[in-house]
Amino acid sequence: MVIKVFVATSSGSTAIKKKQQEVVGFLEANKIDFQQMDIAGDEDNRKWMRENVPGEKKPQNGIPLPPQIFNEERYCGDFESFFSAKEENIIYSFLGLAPPPGTKETEKSDAMDGTEAQTEDKADEGAHEEAQSAQSESEDQQESKEEHETTGEEEEKQEEGEEKEDGEEKDKVEEQEES
């Protein structure tokens, strides 16, 4: 299976050029076999690409812009789809390829193919983590409550001291007025 990336080698748009470079660069860096199909210099490539991009994937004007990605005859997607798949580490399934061993995508598929025992172990592990998290939250809440109580006691003492001072000042003012 060969990945086909439809590009415009003489595009006037820097945005399109950057998108094409990102797709091609990623495929090269990951040693994924592909062919660049130029739609600017080859009318047959342009016509084939336009006819094979699904209707729901075409823009309002009906003319899909490069880069467009295919696996042989199967449409994979445009740049936005490619970028999303890359961000989610599912690029090989996006391209319709088997992920090489040791990639994150392989680890994800292995995890999904796991046995019930692994699922139960993970569930037990998750329950243990939740219990620890709840205990940790409980301890944090207790500390917060103790701090609040301490702060409340300090505020009460401070208010009592202020009231006492206010009372002493009133007594002094009353004594001065009487004299």
C-alpha positions as a printed NumPy array, in Angstrom:
array([[  0.   ,   0.   ,   0.   ],
       [  1.339,   3.359,  -1.008],
       [  0.34 ,   6.632,   0.567],
       [ -0.314,   9.344,  -2.015],
       [  0.003,  12.975,  -1.005],
       [ -1.457,  15.343,  -3.563],
       [  0.479,  18.615,  -3.536],
       [  0.836,  21.709,  -5.68 ],
       [  4.544,  22.243,  -6.3  ],
       [  3.96 ,  25.735,  -7.668],
       [  1.375,  27.035,  -5.216],
       [  1.236,  30.765,  -4.635],
       [ -0.168,  30.3  ,  -1.137],
       [  2.385,  30.127,   1.666],
       [ -0.247,  28.523,   3.923],
       [ -0.704,  25.654,   1.459],
       [  3.056,  25.298,   1.054],
       [  3.555,  25.075,   4.822],
       [  0.812,  22.464,   5.187],
       [  2.27 ,  20.379,   2.356],
       [  5.755,  20.624,   3.873],
       [  4.456,  19.545,   7.267],
       [  2.737,  16.441,   5.865],
       [  5.675,  15.456,   3.643],
       [  8.234,  16.187,   6.379],
       [  6.344,  14.087,   8.909],
       [  6.037,  11.136,   6.537],
       [  9.743,  11.336,   5.662],
       [ 10.813,  11.646,   9.308],
       [  8.76 ,   8.586,  10.244],
       [  9.99 ,   6.626,   7.218],
       [  6.475,   6.112,   5.875],
       [  6.52 ,   5.282,   2.152],
       [  4.583,   7.791,   0.081],
       [  4.398,   9.379,  -3.328],
       [  4.002,  13.08 ,  -3.969],
       [  1.449,  13.641,  -6.686],
       [  1.769,  17.103,  -8.228],
       [ -1.566,  18.637,  -9.197],
       [ -0.023,  21.845, -10.548],
       [  1.978,  20.206, -13.309],
       [ -0.151,  17.146, -14.032],
       [ -3.756,  17.599, -15.113],
       [ -4.525,  13.877, -14.622],
       [ -3.412,  14.048, -10.962],
       [ -5.516,  17.166, -10.376],
       [ -8.564,  15.569, -12.005],
       [ -8.128,  12.279, -10.092],
       [ -7.758,  14.073,  -6.749],
       [-10.831,  16.26 ,  -7.315],
       [-12.955,  13.276,  -8.336],
       [-11.876,  11.09 ,  -5.417],
       [-12.211,  13.489,  -2.488],
       [-15.612,  12.621,  -0.945],
       [-18.339,  15.221,  -1.387],
       [-18.663,  15.95 ,   2.343],
       [-14.928,  16.732,   2.472],
       [-14.99 ,  19.208,  -0.396],
       [-15.146,  22.93 ,   0.388],
       [-18.161,  25.011,  -0.61 ],
       [-16.623,  25.915,  -3.965],
       [-16.236,  22.174,  -4.665],
       [-12.488,  22.317,  -5.331],
       [-10.401,  20.606,  -2.635],
       [ -7.047,  22.223,  -1.904],
       [ -3.802,  20.348,  -1.362],
       [ -2.519,  18.563,   0.552],
       [ -4.992,  15.691,   0.162],
       [ -3.935,  12.261,   1.41 ],
       [ -4.896,   8.843,   0.03 ],
       [ -3.875,   5.265,   0.724],
       [ -3.929,   3.878,  -2.83 ],
       [ -7.557,   4.644,  -3.816],
       [ -8.909,   5.144,  -0.264],
       [ -9.285,   8.747,   0.879],
       [ -7.569,   9.406,   4.212],
       [ -8.153,  13.13 ,   4.642],
       [ -6.952,  16.673,   4.242],
       [ -4.396,  18.606,   6.286],
       [ -6.771,  19.261,   9.203],
       [ -7.613,  15.55 ,   9.508],
       [ -3.927,  14.656,   9.238],
       [ -2.992,  17.188,  11.92 ],
       [ -5.69 ,  15.892,  14.308],
       [ -4.575,  12.29 ,  13.806],
       [ -0.963,  13.308,  14.421],
       [ -1.887,  15.136,  17.637],
       [ -3.891,  12.135,  18.879],
       [ -1.066,   9.697,  17.994],
       [ -3.316,   7.745,  15.62 ],
       [ -1.558,   8.645,  12.375],
       [ -1.077,   5.043,  11.26 ],
       [ -4.753,   4.181,  11.559],
       [ -5.549,   7.499,   9.824],
       [ -3.325,   6.407,   6.946],
       [ -4.737,   2.856,   6.99 ],
       [ -1.371,   1.364,   7.955],
       [ -0.354,  -1.041,  10.687],
       [  1.632,   0.84 ,  13.336],
       [  5.232,  -0.281,  13.742],
       [  6.142,  -2.009,  17.014],
       [  7.087,   0.304,  19.853],
       [  5.016,   3.297,  18.744],
       [  2.455,   4.96 ,  20.986],
       [ -0.259,   3.895,  18.581],
       [  0.806,   0.246,  18.965],
       [  0.693,   0.633,  22.745],
       [ -2.83 ,   2.059,  22.498],
       [ -4.061,  -0.807,  20.33 ],
       [ -2.339,  -3.358,  22.604],
       [ -4.037,  -1.804,  25.6  ],
       [ -7.394,  -2.09 ,  23.866],
       [ -6.71 ,  -5.743,  22.985],
       [ -5.854,  -6.556,  26.638],
       [ -7.376,  -9.489,  28.484],
       [-10.058,  -9.248,  31.139],
       [ -7.45 ,  -9.843,  33.831],
       [ -5.56 ,  -6.751,  32.716],
       [ -8.797,  -4.793,  32.725],
       [ -9.58 ,  -6.006,  36.24 ],
       [ -6.058,  -5.142,  37.406],
       [ -6.423,  -1.66 ,  36.002],
       [ -9.855,  -1.294,  37.605],
       [ -8.403,  -2.37 ,  40.963],
       [ -5.493,   0.013,  40.478],
       [ -7.907,   2.82 ,  39.582],
       [-10.039,   2.128,  42.649],
       [ -6.903,   2.185,  44.823],
       [ -5.826,   5.505,  43.296],
       [ -9.321,   6.935,  43.838],
       [ -9.239,   5.857,  47.489],
       [ -5.83 ,   7.475,  47.933],
       [ -7.057,  10.605,  46.188],
       [-10.161,  10.741,  48.403],
       [ -8.002,  10.243,  51.499],
       [ -5.648,  12.968,  50.334],
       [ -8.606,  15.307,  49.727],
       [ -9.967,  14.461,  53.163],
       [ -6.605,  15.319,  54.751],
       [ -6.445,  18.574,  52.787],
       [ -9.971,  19.456,  53.9  ],
       [ -9.094,  18.7  ,  57.528],
       [ -5.985,  20.897,  57.345],
       [ -8.009,  23.68 ,  55.745],
       [-10.659,  23.361,  58.47 ],
       [ -8.015,  23.498,  61.221],
       [ -6.425,  26.555,  59.621],
       [ -9.838,  28.193,  59.396],
       [-10.577,  27.406,  63.046],
       [ -7.194,  28.782,  64.121],
       [ -7.736,  31.901,  62.037],
       [-11.243,  32.229,  63.498],
       [ -9.924,  32.023,  67.072],
       [ -7.266,  34.619,  66.317],
       [ -9.902,  36.927,  64.803],
       [-12.136,  36.497,  67.9  ],
       [ -9.231,  37.372,  70.208],
       [ -8.368,  40.363,  68.071],
       [-12.021,  41.531,  68.097],
       [-12.189,  41.099,  71.908],
       [ -9.003,  43.131,  72.25 ],
       [-10.406,  45.868,  70.015],
       [-13.663,  45.932,  71.982],
       [-11.688,  46.211,  75.225],
       [ -9.611,  49.055,  73.782],
       [-12.776,  50.778,  72.523],
       [-14.315,  50.466,  75.987],
       [-11.205,  51.91 ,  77.675],
       [-11.145,  54.842,  75.234],
       [-14.82 ,  55.565,  75.895],
       [-14.126,  55.54 ,  79.645],
       [-11.255,  58.03 ,  79.182],
       [-13.39 ,  60.325,  77.011],
       [-16.229,  60.229,  79.556],
       [-13.804,  61.004,  82.417],
       [-12.382,  63.968,  80.497],
       [-15.849,  65.309,  79.729],
       [-16.846,  65.064,  83.412],
       [-13.785,  67.042,  84.526]])
